[in-house]
Structures are given as C-alpha cells and as structure tokens.
mmCIF file with all atom_site columns, C-alpha atoms in Angstrom:
data_model
loop_
_atom_site.group_PDB
_atom_site.id
_atom_site.type_symbol
_atom_site.label_atom_id
_atom_site.label_alt_id
_atom_site.label_comp_id
_atom_site.label_asym_id
_atom_site.label_entity_id
_atom_site.label_seq_id
_atom_site.pdbx_PDB_ins_code
_atom_site.Cartn_x
_atom_site.Cartn_y
_atom_site.Cartn_z
_atom_site.occupancy
_atom_site.B_iso_or_equiv
_atom_site.pdbx_formal_charge
_atom_site.auth_seq_id
_atom_site.auth_comp_id
_atom_site.auth_asym_id
_atom_site.auth_atom_id
_atom_site.pdbx_PDB_model_num
ATOM 1   C CA . UNK A 1 1   ? 82.292  91.206  88.985  1.00 0.00 ? 1185 UNK A CA 1
ATOM 2   C CA . UNK A 1 2   ? 83.932  89.436  91.915  1.00 0.00 ? 1186 UNK A CA 1
ATOM 3   C CA . UNK A 1 3   ? 82.367  90.050  95.313  1.00 0.00 ? 1187 UNK A CA 1
ATOM 4   C CA . UNK A 1 4   ? 84.569  91.223  98.140  1.00 0.00 ? 1188 UNK A CA 1
ATOM 5   C CA . UNK A 1 5   ? 83.739  91.087  101.826 1.00 0.00 ? 1189 UNK A CA 1
ATOM 6   C CA . UNK A 1 6   ? 85.312  92.481  104.969 1.00 0.00 ? 1190 UNK A CA 1
ATOM 7   C CA . UNK A 1 7   ? 84.388  92.341  108.642 1.00 0.00 ? 1191 UNK A CA 1
ATOM 8   C CA . UNK A 1 8   ? 84.553  95.400  110.884 1.00 0.00 ? 1192 UNK A CA 1
ATOM 9   C CA . UNK A 1 9   ? 83.666  96.460  114.394 1.00 0.00 ? 1193 UNK A CA 1
ATOM 10  C CA . UNK A 1 10  ? 82.397  99.789  115.698 1.00 0.00 ? 1194 UNK A CA 1
ATOM 11  C CA . UNK A 1 11  ? 84.937  101.619 117.815 1.00 0.00 ? 1195 UNK A CA 1
ATOM 12  C CA . UNK A 1 12  ? 84.795  104.207 120.554 1.00 0.00 ? 1196 UNK A CA 1
ATOM 13  C CA . UNK A 1 13  ? 88.521  104.882 120.713 1.00 0.00 ? 1197 UNK A CA 1
ATOM 14  C CA . UNK A 1 14  ? 89.307  108.207 119.085 1.00 0.00 ? 1198 UNK A CA 1
ATOM 15  C CA . UNK A 1 15  ? 92.252  110.597 118.900 1.00 0.00 ? 1199 UNK A CA 1
ATOM 16  C CA . UNK A 1 16  ? 95.520  109.311 120.364 1.00 0.00 ? 1200 UNK A CA 1
ATOM 17  C CA . UNK A 1 17  ? 93.903  106.105 121.593 1.00 0.00 ? 1201 UNK A CA 1
ATOM 18  C CA . UNK A 1 18  ? 93.826  104.701 118.050 1.00 0.00 ? 1202 UNK A CA 1
ATOM 19  C CA . UNK A 1 19  ? 97.588  104.200 118.262 1.00 0.00 ? 1203 UNK A CA 1
ATOM 20  C CA . UNK A 1 20  ? 96.981  101.182 120.467 1.00 0.00 ? 1204 UNK A CA 1
ATOM 21  C CA . UNK A 1 21  ? 94.675  99.737  117.828 1.00 0.00 ? 1205 UNK A CA 1
ATOM 22  C CA . UNK A 1 22  ? 97.398  99.881  115.184 1.00 0.00 ? 1206 UNK A CA 1
ATOM 23  C CA . UNK A 1 23  ? 99.936  98.160  117.424 1.00 0.00 ? 1207 UNK A CA 1
ATOM 24  C CA . UNK A 1 24  ? 97.450  95.335  117.968 1.00 0.00 ? 1208 UNK A CA 1
ATOM 25  C CA . UNK A 1 25  ? 97.008  94.723  114.240 1.00 0.00 ? 1209 UNK A CA 1
ATOM 26  C CA . UNK A 1 26  ? 93.853  96.806  113.754 1.00 0.00 ? 1210 UNK A CA 1
ATOM 27  C CA . UNK A 1 27  ? 93.241  99.749  111.431 1.00 0.00 ? 1211 UNK A CA 1
ATOM 28  C CA . UNK A 1 28  ? 90.945  102.616 112.438 1.00 0.00 ? 1212 UNK A CA 1
ATOM 29  C CA . UNK A 1 29  ? 88.473  103.538 109.718 1.00 0.00 ? 1213 UNK A CA 1
ATOM 30  C CA . UNK A 1 30  ? 85.383  105.616 108.964 1.00 0.00 ? 1214 UNK A CA 1
ATOM 31  C CA . UNK A 1 31  ? 82.238  104.892 106.998 1.00 0.00 ? 1215 UNK A CA 1
ATOM 32  C CA . UNK A 1 32  ? 80.318  107.780 105.417 1.00 0.00 ? 1216 UNK A CA 1
ATOM 33  C CA . UNK A 1 33  ? 77.941  108.381 102.534 1.00 0.00 ? 1217 UNK A CA 1
ATOM 34  C CA . UNK A 1 34  ? 74.975  110.262 101.175 1.00 0.00 ? 1218 UNK A CA 1
ATOM 35  C CA . UNK A 1 35  ? 72.143  110.248 103.727 1.00 0.00 ? 1219 UNK A CA 1
ATOM 36  C CA . UNK A 1 36  ? 74.316  107.996 105.885 1.00 0.00 ? 1220 UNK A CA 1
ATOM 37  C CA . UNK A 1 37  ? 75.360  108.785 109.434 1.00 0.00 ? 1221 UNK A CA 1
ATOM 38  C CA . UNK A 1 38  ? 79.147  108.470 109.640 1.00 0.00 ? 1222 UNK A CA 1
ATOM 39  C CA . UNK A 1 39  ? 80.467  105.830 111.997 1.00 0.00 ? 1223 UNK A CA 1
ATOM 40  C CA . UNK A 1 40  ? 83.929  104.994 113.304 1.00 0.00 ? 1224 UNK A CA 1
ATOM 41  C CA . UNK A 1 41  ? 85.043  101.393 112.906 1.00 0.00 ? 1225 UNK A CA 1
ATOM 42  C CA . UNK A 1 42  ? 88.102  99.178  113.104 1.00 0.00 ? 1226 UNK A CA 1
ATOM 43  C CA . UNK A 1 43  ? 89.149  96.491  110.612 1.00 0.00 ? 1227 UNK A CA 1
ATOM 44  C CA . UNK A 1 44  ? 91.820  93.770  110.875 1.00 0.00 ? 1228 UNK A CA 1
ATOM 45  C CA . UNK A 1 45  ? 94.981  94.947  109.104 1.00 0.00 ? 1229 UNK A CA 1
ATOM 46  C CA . UNK A 1 46  ? 95.688  91.641  107.359 1.00 0.00 ? 1230 UNK A CA 1
ATOM 47  C CA . UNK A 1 47  ? 92.104  91.198  106.140 1.00 0.00 ? 1231 UNK A CA 1
ATOM 48  C CA . UNK A 1 48  ? 91.952  94.752  104.830 1.00 0.00 ? 1232 UNK A CA 1
ATOM 49  C CA . UNK A 1 49  ? 95.283  94.397  103.001 1.00 0.00 ? 1233 UNK A CA 1
ATOM 50  C CA . UNK A 1 50  ? 94.024  91.273  101.210 1.00 0.00 ? 1234 UNK A CA 1
ATOM 51  C CA . UNK A 1 51  ? 90.639  92.768  100.311 1.00 0.00 ? 1235 UNK A CA 1
ATOM 52  C CA . UNK A 1 52  ? 92.071  96.093  99.196  1.00 0.00 ? 1236 UNK A CA 1
ATOM 53  C CA . UNK A 1 53  ? 94.676  94.312  97.095  1.00 0.00 ? 1237 UNK A CA 1
ATOM 54  C CA . UNK A 1 54  ? 91.869  92.544  95.204  1.00 0.00 ? 1238 UNK A CA 1
ATOM 55  C CA . UNK A 1 55  ? 89.205  95.281  95.104  1.00 0.00 ? 1239 UNK A CA 1
ATOM 56  C CA . UNK A 1 56  ? 91.241  98.462  94.875  1.00 0.00 ? 1240 UNK A CA 1
ATOM 57  C CA . UNK A 1 57  ? 89.102  101.597 94.894  1.00 0.00 ? 1241 UNK A CA 1
ATOM 58  C CA . UNK A 1 58  ? 86.559  100.405 92.315  1.00 0.00 ? 1242 UNK A CA 1
ATOM 59  C CA . UNK A 1 59  ? 85.626  96.979  93.649  1.00 0.00 ? 1243 UNK A CA 1
ATOM 60  C CA . UNK A 1 60  ? 82.403  96.869  95.645  1.00 0.00 ? 1244 UNK A CA 1
ATOM 61  C CA . UNK A 1 61  ? 82.970  95.581  99.183  1.00 0.00 ? 1245 UNK A CA 1
ATOM 62  C CA . UNK A 1 62  ? 80.326  94.104  101.476 1.00 0.00 ? 1246 UNK A CA 1
ATOM 63  C CA . UNK A 1 63  ? 81.417  95.605  104.784 1.00 0.00 ? 1247 UNK A CA 1
ATOM 64  C CA . UNK A 1 64  ? 79.966  93.651  107.697 1.00 0.00 ? 1248 UNK A CA 1
ATOM 65  C CA . UNK A 1 65  ? 79.856  96.003  110.695 1.00 0.00 ? 1249 UNK A CA 1
ATOM 66  C CA . UNK A 1 66  ? 78.756  93.999  113.721 1.00 0.00 ? 1250 UNK A CA 1
ATOM 67  C CA . UNK A 1 67  ? 76.295  91.995  111.627 1.00 0.00 ? 1251 UNK A CA 1
ATOM 68  C CA . UNK A 1 68  ? 75.024  94.908  109.496 1.00 0.00 ? 1252 UNK A CA 1
ATOM 69  C CA . UNK A 1 69  ? 76.211  94.640  105.879 1.00 0.00 ? 1253 UNK A CA 1
ATOM 70  C CA . UNK A 1 70  ? 76.973  97.894  104.056 1.00 0.00 ? 1254 UNK A CA 1
ATOM 71  C CA . UNK A 1 71  ? 77.963  98.200  100.353 1.00 0.00 ? 1255 UNK A CA 1
ATOM 72  C CA . UNK A 1 72  ? 81.089  100.360 100.303 1.00 0.00 ? 1256 UNK A CA 1
ATOM 73  C CA . UNK A 1 73  ? 83.988  101.492 98.134  1.00 0.00 ? 1257 UNK A CA 1
ATOM 74  C CA . UNK A 1 74  ? 87.432  102.324 99.490  1.00 0.00 ? 1258 UNK A CA 1
ATOM 75  C CA . UNK A 1 75  ? 87.639  106.083 99.086  1.00 0.00 ? 1259 UNK A CA 1
ATOM 76  C CA . UNK A 1 76  ? 90.958  106.927 100.701 1.00 0.00 ? 1260 UNK A CA 1
ATOM 77  C CA . UNK A 1 77  ? 93.815  105.094 102.398 1.00 0.00 ? 1261 UNK A CA 1
ATOM 78  C CA . UNK A 1 78  ? 96.192  107.089 104.603 1.00 0.00 ? 1262 UNK A CA 1
ATOM 79  C CA . UNK A 1 79  ? 99.741  105.718 104.704 1.00 0.00 ? 1263 UNK A CA 1
ATOM 80  C CA . UNK A 1 80  ? 102.698 106.370 106.971 1.00 0.00 ? 1264 UNK A CA 1
ATOM 81  C CA . UNK A 1 81  ? 105.244 108.304 104.843 1.00 0.00 ? 1265 UNK A CA 1
ATOM 82  C CA . UNK A 1 82  ? 108.165 106.350 106.307 1.00 0.00 ? 1266 UNK A CA 1
ATOM 83  C CA . UNK A 1 83  ? 106.980 102.792 106.946 1.00 0.00 ? 1267 UNK A CA 1
ATOM 84  C CA . UNK A 1 84  ? 104.164 102.908 104.369 1.00 0.00 ? 1268 UNK A CA 1
ATOM 85  C CA . UNK A 1 85  ? 101.906 101.167 106.896 1.00 0.00 ? 1269 UNK A CA 1
ATOM 86  C CA . UNK A 1 86  ? 98.164  101.862 106.620 1.00 0.00 ? 1270 UNK A CA 1
ATOM 87  C CA . UNK A 1 87  ? 97.115  104.413 109.245 1.00 0.00 ? 1271 UNK A CA 1
ATOM 88  C CA . UNK A 1 88  ? 93.453  105.067 108.417 1.00 0.00 ? 1272 UNK A CA 1
ATOM 89  C CA . UNK A 1 89  ? 90.830  104.100 105.842 1.00 0.00 ? 1273 UNK A CA 1
ATOM 90  C CA . UNK A 1 90  ? 87.760  105.939 104.562 1.00 0.00 ? 1274 UNK A CA 1
ATOM 91  C CA . UNK A 1 91  ? 84.904  103.790 103.231 1.00 0.00 ? 1275 UNK A CA 1
ATOM 92  C CA . UNK A 1 92  ? 82.219  105.383 101.066 1.00 0.00 ? 1276 UNK A CA 1
ATOM 93  C CA . UNK A 1 93  ? 78.850  103.717 101.543 1.00 0.00 ? 1277 UNK A CA 1
ATOM 94  C CA . UNK A 1 94  ? 76.958  103.736 98.247  1.00 0.00 ? 1278 UNK A CA 1
ATOM 95  C CA . UNK A 1 95  ? 73.387  103.330 97.078  1.00 0.00 ? 1279 UNK A CA 1
ATOM 96  C CA . UNK A 1 96  ? 73.329  100.337 94.719  1.00 0.00 ? 1280 UNK A CA 1
ATOM 97  C CA . UNK A 1 97  ? 70.665  102.053 92.614  1.00 0.00 ? 1281 UNK A CA 1
ATOM 98  C CA . UNK A 1 98  ? 72.547  105.354 92.273  1.00 0.00 ? 1282 UNK A CA 1
ATOM 99  C CA . UNK A 1 99  ? 75.392  105.915 89.813  1.00 0.00 ? 1283 UNK A CA 1
ATOM 100 C CA . UNK A 1 100 ? 78.809  106.928 91.078  1.00 0.00 ? 1284 UNK A CA 1
ATOM 101 C CA . UNK A 1 101 ? 81.992  108.317 89.545  1.00 0.00 ? 1285 UNK A CA 1
ATOM 102 C CA . UNK A 1 102 ? 85.178  106.283 89.843  1.00 0.00 ? 1286 UNK A CA 1
ATOM 103 C CA . UNK A 1 103 ? 88.720  106.184 88.460  1.00 0.00 ? 1287 UNK A CA 1
ATOM 104 C CA . UNK A 1 104 ? 89.249  102.724 86.984  1.00 0.00 ? 1288 UNK A CA 1
ATOM 105 C CA . UNK A 1 105 ? 92.827  101.448 86.491  1.00 0.00 ? 1289 UNK A CA 1
ATOM 106 C CA . UNK A 1 106 ? 93.943  100.452 82.979  1.00 0.00 ? 1290 UNK A CA 1
ATOM 107 C CA . UNK A 1 107 ? 95.658  97.098  82.411  1.00 0.00 ? 1291 UNK A CA 1
ATOM 108 C CA . UNK A 1 108 ? 97.862  96.442  79.370  1.00 0.00 ? 1292 UNK A CA 1
ATOM 109 C CA . UNK A 1 109 ? 97.365  93.120  77.584  1.00 0.00 ? 1293 UNK A CA 1
ATOM 110 C CA . UNK A 1 110 ? 99.070  91.561  74.569  1.00 0.00 ? 1294 UNK A CA 1
ATOM 111 C CA . UNK A 1 111 ? 102.515 92.138  73.076  1.00 0.00 ? 1295 UNK A CA 1
ATOM 112 C CA . UNK A 1 112 ? 103.329 95.034  70.778  1.00 0.00 ? 1296 UNK A CA 1
ATOM 113 C CA . UNK A 1 113 ? 105.190 93.897  67.612  1.00 0.00 ? 1297 UNK A CA 1
ATOM 114 C CA . UNK A 1 114 ? 107.011 97.236  67.567  1.00 0.00 ? 1298 UNK A CA 1
ATOM 115 C CA . UNK A 1 115 ? 108.478 96.444  70.974  1.00 0.00 ? 1299 UNK A CA 1
ATOM 116 C CA . UNK A 1 116 ? 109.212 92.734  70.468  1.00 0.00 ? 1300 UNK A CA 1
ATOM 117 C CA . UNK A 1 117 ? 110.906 93.478  67.126  1.00 0.00 ? 1301 UNK A CA 1
ATOM 118 C CA . UNK A 1 118 ? 112.867 96.352  68.716  1.00 0.00 ? 1302 UNK A CA 1
ATOM 119 C CA . UNK A 1 119 ? 111.474 99.064  66.446  1.00 0.00 ? 1303 UNK A CA 1
ATOM 120 C CA . UNK A 1 120 ? 110.126 101.199 69.270  1.00 0.00 ? 1304 UNK A CA 1
ATOM 121 C CA . UNK A 1 121 ? 109.358 101.514 72.971  1.00 0.00 ? 1305 UNK A CA 1
ATOM 122 C CA . UNK A 1 122 ? 105.906 101.423 74.603  1.00 0.00 ? 1306 UNK A CA 1
ATOM 123 C CA . UNK A 1 123 ? 105.056 104.681 76.383  1.00 0.00 ? 1307 UNK A CA 1
ATOM 124 C CA . UNK A 1 124 ? 102.250 104.622 78.968  1.00 0.00 ? 1308 UNK A CA 1
ATOM 125 C CA . UNK A 1 125 ? 100.530 108.017 79.071  1.00 0.00 ? 1309 UNK A CA 1
ATOM 126 C CA . UNK A 1 126 ? 97.466  107.205 81.220  1.00 0.00 ? 1310 UNK A CA 1
ATOM 127 C CA . UNK A 1 127 ? 97.056  104.508 83.861  1.00 0.00 ? 1311 UNK A CA 1
ATOM 128 C CA . UNK A 1 128 ? 93.391  105.136 84.743  1.00 0.00 ? 1312 UNK A CA 1
ATOM 129 C CA . UNK A 1 129 ? 90.238  106.737 83.348  1.00 0.00 ? 1313 UNK A CA 1
ATOM 130 C CA . UNK A 1 130 ? 87.143  108.225 84.982  1.00 0.00 ? 1314 UNK A CA 1
ATOM 131 C CA . UNK A 1 131 ? 83.855  106.411 84.486  1.00 0.00 ? 1315 UNK A CA 1
ATOM 132 C CA . UNK A 1 132 ? 80.272  106.615 85.703  1.00 0.00 ? 1316 UNK A CA 1
ATOM 133 C CA . UNK A 1 133 ? 78.050  103.677 86.546  1.00 0.00 ? 1317 UNK A CA 1
ATOM 134 C CA . UNK A 1 134 ? 76.162  101.783 89.184  1.00 0.00 ? 1318 UNK A CA 1
ATOM 135 C CA . UNK A 1 135 ? 78.354  100.400 91.968  1.00 0.00 ? 1319 UNK A CA 1
ATOM 136 C CA . UNK A 1 136 ? 77.536  96.868  90.836  1.00 0.00 ? 1320 UNK A CA 1
ATOM 137 C CA . UNK A 1 137 ? 78.766  97.629  87.298  1.00 0.00 ? 1321 UNK A CA 1
ATOM 138 C CA . UNK A 1 138 ? 82.192  98.924  88.346  1.00 0.00 ? 1322 UNK A CA 1
ATOM 139 C CA . UNK A 1 139 ? 85.151  96.767  87.371  1.00 0.00 ? 1323 UNK A CA 1
ATOM 140 C CA . UNK A 1 140 ? 88.592  96.233  88.864  1.00 0.00 ? 1324 UNK A CA 1
ATOM 141 C CA . UNK A 1 141 ? 90.282  97.373  85.639  1.00 0.00 ? 1325 UNK A CA 1
ATOM 142 C CA . UNK A 1 142 ? 89.777  98.065  81.935  1.00 0.00 ? 1326 UNK A CA 1
ATOM 143 C CA . UNK A 1 143 ? 92.002  96.248  79.452  1.00 0.00 ? 1327 UNK A CA 1
ATOM 144 C CA . UNK A 1 144 ? 94.168  98.014  76.868  1.00 0.00 ? 1328 UNK A CA 1
ATOM 145 C CA . UNK A 1 145 ? 95.185  95.727  73.994  1.00 0.00 ? 1329 UNK A CA 1
ATOM 146 C CA . UNK A 1 146 ? 98.587  96.761  72.574  1.00 0.00 ? 1330 UNK A CA 1
ATOM 147 C CA . UNK A 1 147 ? 98.994  93.810  70.178  1.00 0.00 ? 1331 UNK A CA 1
ATOM 148 C CA . UNK A 1 148 ? 98.044  96.023  67.221  1.00 0.00 ? 1332 UNK A CA 1
ATOM 149 C CA . UNK A 1 149 ? 100.851 98.533  67.761  1.00 0.00 ? 1333 UNK A CA 1
ATOM 150 C CA . UNK A 1 150 ? 103.490 97.609  65.191  1.00 0.00 ? 1334 UNK A CA 1
ATOM 151 C CA . UNK A 1 151 ? 104.982 100.955 64.130  1.00 0.00 ? 1335 UNK A CA 1
ATOM 152 C CA . UNK A 1 152 ? 106.482 104.033 65.787  1.00 0.00 ? 1336 UNK A CA 1
ATOM 153 C CA . UNK A 1 153 ? 103.894 106.738 66.634  1.00 0.00 ? 1337 UNK A CA 1
ATOM 154 C CA . UNK A 1 154 ? 100.962 104.305 66.618  1.00 0.00 ? 1338 UNK A CA 1
ATOM 155 C CA . UNK A 1 155 ? 98.768  104.788 69.688  1.00 0.00 ? 1339 UNK A CA 1
ATOM 156 C CA . UNK A 1 156 ? 95.653  103.704 71.564  1.00 0.00 ? 1340 UNK A CA 1
ATOM 157 C CA . UNK A 1 157 ? 93.250  106.448 72.627  1.00 0.00 ? 1341 UNK A CA 1
ATOM 158 C CA . UNK A 1 158 ? 90.526  106.300 75.266  1.00 0.00 ? 1342 UNK A CA 1
ATOM 159 C CA . UNK A 1 159 ? 87.968  106.166 72.466  1.00 0.00 ? 1343 UNK A CA 1
ATOM 160 C CA . UNK A 1 160 ? 89.563  102.923 71.206  1.00 0.00 ? 1344 UNK A CA 1
ATOM 161 C CA . UNK A 1 161 ? 89.021  101.040 74.477  1.00 0.00 ? 1345 UNK A CA 1
ATOM 162 C CA . UNK A 1 162 ? 86.392  98.362  74.968  1.00 0.00 ? 1346 UNK A CA 1
ATOM 163 C CA . UNK A 1 163 ? 84.319  99.640  77.873  1.00 0.00 ? 1347 UNK A CA 1
ATOM 164 C CA . UNK A 1 164 ? 82.342  97.103  79.938  1.00 0.00 ? 1348 UNK A CA 1
ATOM 165 C CA . UNK A 1 165 ? 78.572  97.302  79.712  1.00 0.00 ? 1349 UNK A CA 1
ATOM 166 C CA . UNK A 1 166 ? 76.907  99.658  82.160  1.00 0.00 ? 1350 UNK A CA 1
ATOM 167 C CA . UNK A 1 167 ? 79.808  102.098 82.311  1.00 0.00 ? 1351 UNK A CA 1
ATOM 168 C CA . UNK A 1 168 ? 80.041  105.521 80.677  1.00 0.00 ? 1352 UNK A CA 1
ATOM 169 C CA . UNK A 1 169 ? 83.475  107.090 80.151  1.00 0.00 ? 1353 UNK A CA 1
ATOM 170 C CA . UNK A 1 170 ? 83.799  110.628 81.499  1.00 0.00 ? 1354 UNK A CA 1
ATOM 171 C CA . UNK A 1 171 ? 87.423  111.187 80.418  1.00 0.00 ? 1355 UNK A CA 1
ATOM 172 C CA . UNK A 1 172 ? 88.167  112.820 77.055  1.00 0.00 ? 1356 UNK A CA 1
ATOM 173 C CA . UNK A 1 173 ? 87.941  110.133 74.352  1.00 0.00 ? 1357 UNK A CA 1
ATOM 174 C CA . UNK A 1 174 ? 90.733  111.780 72.321  1.00 0.00 ? 1358 UNK A CA 1
ATOM 175 C CA . UNK A 1 175 ? 93.351  111.392 75.063  1.00 0.00 ? 1359 UNK A CA 1
ATOM 176 C CA . UNK A 1 176 ? 96.199  108.959 74.356  1.00 0.00 ? 1360 UNK A CA 1
ATOM 177 C CA . UNK A 1 177 ? 96.519  105.952 76.650  1.00 0.00 ? 1361 UNK A CA 1
ATOM 178 C CA . UNK A 1 178 ? 99.657  104.300 75.209  1.00 0.00 ? 1362 UNK A CA 1
ATOM 179 C CA . UNK A 1 179 ? 101.938 105.135 72.296  1.00 0.00 ? 1363 UNK A CA 1
ATOM 180 C CA . UNK A 1 180 ? 104.920 103.640 70.486  1.00 0.00 ? 1364 UNK A CA 1
ATOM 181 C CA . UNK A 1 181 ? 107.911 105.950 70.777  1.00 0.00 ? 1365 UNK A CA 1
ATOM 182 C CA . UNK A 1 182 ? 111.201 105.859 68.912  1.00 0.00 ? 1366 UNK A CA 1
ATOM 183 C CA . UNK A 1 183 ? 114.047 103.915 70.492  1.00 0.00 ? 1367 UNK A CA 1
ATOM 184 C CA . UNK A 1 184 ? 116.255 106.954 69.834  1.00 0.00 ? 1368 UNK A CA 1
ATOM 185 C CA . UNK A 1 185 ? 114.808 110.424 70.353  1.00 0.00 ? 1369 UNK A CA 1
ATOM 186 C CA . UNK A 1 186 ? 115.206 113.138 67.742  1.00 0.00 ? 1370 UNK A CA 1
ATOM 187 C CA . UNK A 1 187 ? 117.384 115.094 70.159  1.00 0.00 ? 1371 UNK A CA 1
ATOM 188 C CA . UNK A 1 188 ? 119.676 112.084 70.594  1.00 0.00 ? 1372 UNK A CA 1
ATOM 189 C CA . UNK A 1 189 ? 119.834 111.577 66.821  1.00 0.00 ? 1373 UNK A CA 1
ATOM 190 C CA . UNK A 1 190 ? 120.745 115.233 66.261  1.00 0.00 ? 1374 UNK A CA 1
ATOM 191 C CA . UNK A 1 191 ? 123.434 115.070 68.939  1.00 0.00 ? 1375 UNK A CA 1
ATOM 192 C CA . UNK A 1 192 ? 124.891 111.889 67.439  1.00 0.00 ? 1376 UNK A CA 1
ATOM 193 C CA . UNK A 1 193 ? 124.918 113.475 63.974  1.00 0.00 ? 1377 UNK A CA 1
ATOM 194 C CA . UNK A 1 194 ? 126.695 116.565 65.313  1.00 0.00 ? 1378 UNK A CA 1
ATOM 195 C CA . UNK A 1 195 ? 129.328 114.421 67.037  1.00 0.00 ? 1379 UNK A CA 1
ATOM 196 C CA . UNK A 1 196 ? 129.865 112.436 63.836  1.00 0.00 ? 1380 UNK A CA 1
ATOM 197 C CA . UNK A 1 197 ? 130.290 115.647 61.841  1.00 0.00 ? 1381 UNK A CA 1
ATOM 198 C CA . UNK A 1 198 ? 132.868 116.962 64.319  1.00 0.00 ? 1382 UNK A CA 1
ATOM 199 C CA . UNK A 1 199 ? 134.784 113.703 64.182  1.00 0.00 ? 1383 UNK A CA 1
ATOM 200 C CA . UNK A 1 200 ? 134.804 113.798 60.374  1.00 0.00 ? 1384 UNK A CA 1
ATOM 201 C CA . UNK A 1 201 ? 136.092 117.390 60.337  1.00 0.00 ? 1385 UNK A CA 1
ATOM 202 C CA . UNK A 1 202 ? 138.849 116.532 62.808  1.00 0.00 ? 1386 UNK A CA 1
ATOM 203 C CA . UNK A 1 203 ? 139.913 113.519 60.752  1.00 0.00 ? 1387 UNK A CA 1
ATOM 204 C CA . UNK A 1 204 ? 139.983 115.610 57.553  1.00 0.00 ? 1388 UNK A CA 1
ATOM 205 C CA . UNK A 1 205 ? 142.063 118.337 59.220  1.00 0.00 ? 1389 UNK A CA 1
ATOM 206 C CA . UNK A 1 206 ? 144.549 115.789 60.537  1.00 0.00 ? 1390 UNK A CA 1
ATOM 207 C CA . UNK A 1 207 ? 144.907 114.172 57.107  1.00 0.00 ? 1391 UNK A CA 1
ATOM 208 C CA . UNK A 1 208 ? 145.524 117.565 55.493  1.00 0.00 ? 1392 UNK A CA 1
ATOM 209 C CA . UNK A 1 209 ? 148.175 118.463 58.073  1.00 0.00 ? 1393 UNK A CA 1
ATOM 210 C CA . UNK A 1 210 ? 150.033 115.182 57.547  1.00 0.00 ? 1394 UNK A CA 1
ATOM 211 C CA . UNK A 1 211 ? 149.934 115.525 53.758  1.00 0.00 ? 1395 UNK A CA 1
ATOM 212 C CA . UNK A 1 212 ? 151.389 119.085 53.783  1.00 0.00 ? 1396 UNK A CA 1
ATOM 213 C CA . UNK A 1 213 ? 154.394 118.182 55.980  1.00 0.00 ? 1397 UNK A CA 1
ATOM 214 C CA . UNK A 1 214 ? 155.884 115.516 53.696  1.00 0.00 ? 1398 UNK A CA 1
ATOM 215 C CA . UNK A 1 215 ? 157.916 117.752 51.268  1.00 0.00 ? 1399 UNK A CA 1
ATOM 216 C CA . UNK A 1 216 ? 159.441 119.866 54.090  1.00 0.00 ? 1400 UNK A CA 1
ATOM 217 C CA . UNK A 1 217 ? 160.746 116.801 55.870  1.00 0.00 ? 1401 UNK A CA 1
ATOM 218 C CA . UNK A 1 218 ? 163.516 116.313 53.285  1.00 0.00 ? 1402 UNK A CA 1
ATOM 219 C CA . UNK A 1 219 ? 164.675 119.958 53.551  1.00 0.00 ? 1403 UNK A CA 1
ATOM 220 C CA . UNK A 1 220 ? 164.064 120.756 49.871  1.00 0.00 ? 1404 UNK A CA 1
ATOM 221 C CA . UNK A 1 221 ? 161.223 121.894 47.713  1.00 0.00 ? 1405 UNK A CA 1
ATOM 222 C CA . UNK A 1 222 ? 160.142 120.299 44.448  1.00 0.00 ? 1406 UNK A CA 1
ATOM 223 C CA . UNK A 1 223 ? 161.647 123.299 42.546  1.00 0.00 ? 1407 UNK A CA 1
ATOM 224 C CA . UNK A 1 224 ? 165.087 122.922 44.161  1.00 0.00 ? 1408 UNK A CA 1
ATOM 225 C CA . UNK A 1 225 ? 165.657 119.300 43.248  1.00 0.00 ? 1409 UNK A CA 1
ATOM 226 C CA . UNK A 1 226 ? 166.023 119.828 39.463  1.00 0.00 ? 1410 UNK A CA 1
ATOM 227 C CA . UNK A 1 227 ? 168.666 122.610 40.066  1.00 0.00 ? 1411 UNK A CA 1
ATOM 228 C CA . UNK A 1 228 ? 170.901 120.257 42.069  1.00 0.00 ? 1412 UNK A CA 1
ATOM 229 C CA . UNK A 1 229 ? 170.622 117.636 39.375  1.00 0.00 ? 1413 UNK A CA 1
ATOM 230 C CA . UNK A 1 230 ? 171.590 120.262 36.727  1.00 0.00 ? 1414 UNK A CA 1
ATOM 231 C CA . UNK A 1 231 ? 174.794 121.218 38.672  1.00 0.00 ? 1415 UNK A CA 1
ATOM 232 C CA . UNK A 1 232 ? 175.890 117.588 38.844  1.00 0.00 ? 1416 UNK A CA 1
ATOM 233 C CA . UNK A 1 233 ? 175.441 117.270 35.088  1.00 0.00 ? 1417 UNK A CA 1
ATOM 234 C CA . UNK A 1 234 ? 177.713 120.333 34.408  1.00 0.00 ? 1418 UNK A CA 1
ATOM 235 C CA . UNK A 1 235 ? 180.545 118.928 36.632  1.00 0.00 ? 1419 UNK A CA 1
ATOM 236 C CA . UNK A 1 236 ? 180.555 115.761 34.616  1.00 0.00 ? 1420 UNK A CA 1
#
C-alpha cells in the first residue's frame, strides 16, 4: 500500500478567526482518536488536496504535526455548498495494531462483452463496501472485473470480489455490485408494442373505409347496372 504523508501545524485560532486561515491558503482541521487527546491543527490547502486525492478516506496518512508523526485516516471533509472549497477536515488517529472499519471504494476494470457488443448496459449498484482490517492493510480501492459479463441479467455480487489479504468484508455478500441491464426496458417494449398495435388498427380502419367508398362514387350499385343494360337491349 502506498504511503501518504502530510505536514500540519498546531493552531490556536478558533471560531471566526479560522476564516483568515482559509483566505491565506490554510485549512483548519482536528485530530482525534481512541485514547487520544484531540488537537486543533492547520494544513496547507494544496498539500491536503493532493494527499486526499491519492489516499481518499481509506489510505493511511502519516500526519507530521510539528515534528510528531501520527498515523491518521481522513474521517470527514466539510465543503462549502456553493464554492465546494474545503472548510474543515477531521483526521482520525488510529492504532496500527487495532482493526478499524472503513468503506472502501470499488473500481471497475475490464470491458463487458455485453456492453461492447451492444447487447446490454452496465448498471452500477454499489460503489463501495464496508471492510474491517488493520490500518496498514486498508487499500485505496477494490477492483471489480466486469470482463465476464456477456449476457443481460448477468451480475457481480460482493461475494464474487477478490478481497485483498488482511481485510474482512462486513457488507452482505449477496448484494449486487454491477449488473447487465437490457438496452430497452420492459416498460419501453410494452409501450412500443402498444403504439405499433394502435398504428396497425388505424391503418386497417383506413383501408376498410377506402374500400367501401368505391362503388358509391359512380352513383350506382352493382344490382342497378344489369337493369340499365337490359333496357338498352329492349330498345334495340
């Protein structure tokens, strides 16, 4: 597992004073943990963005606080709802010999024949699963191979995943991760069939109407024509 590191500094500024920190390119943060006294710190915004982008919430980070290195996980990142800028970070200091629970992201790999051959569409049901393990055994993601999905309704369940050594899955093994769905839903097929049936009925009705109007157009019926011919024969 790749090691991640980040430098931080203890801070005394609290409350409204932290606003100045953000404008100067710093992010206020907190470190807490089991049997750990919580401390308030500040981290450089650019450094945190890079580290968080690589580690996520499952990558172990060596947080150097004024020379003291602490093993931490990013527990929560508060964002501005408008600008999406990072406002505050919570770091969870962990014991490297004590197991923790974590939600590990799932990463799709491979190409599904059902998708490439346009027989179906790939539906992602889950994008992360809960695991338990030592902080040093946590991974950035768990791969989901979809190259074996060649038909509609085929799926990959949690129980089908290859879990890295040292991790135990806590999520239900029977849950579906990805599935091949039909390109056209049953509802869409039924609607298309109904529209086709209506169009066929309308065409049949129109053909019947046109066929019935032909004799009347000449102003005589089939029974009248022989009578006229008989009169002409008598005159002759």
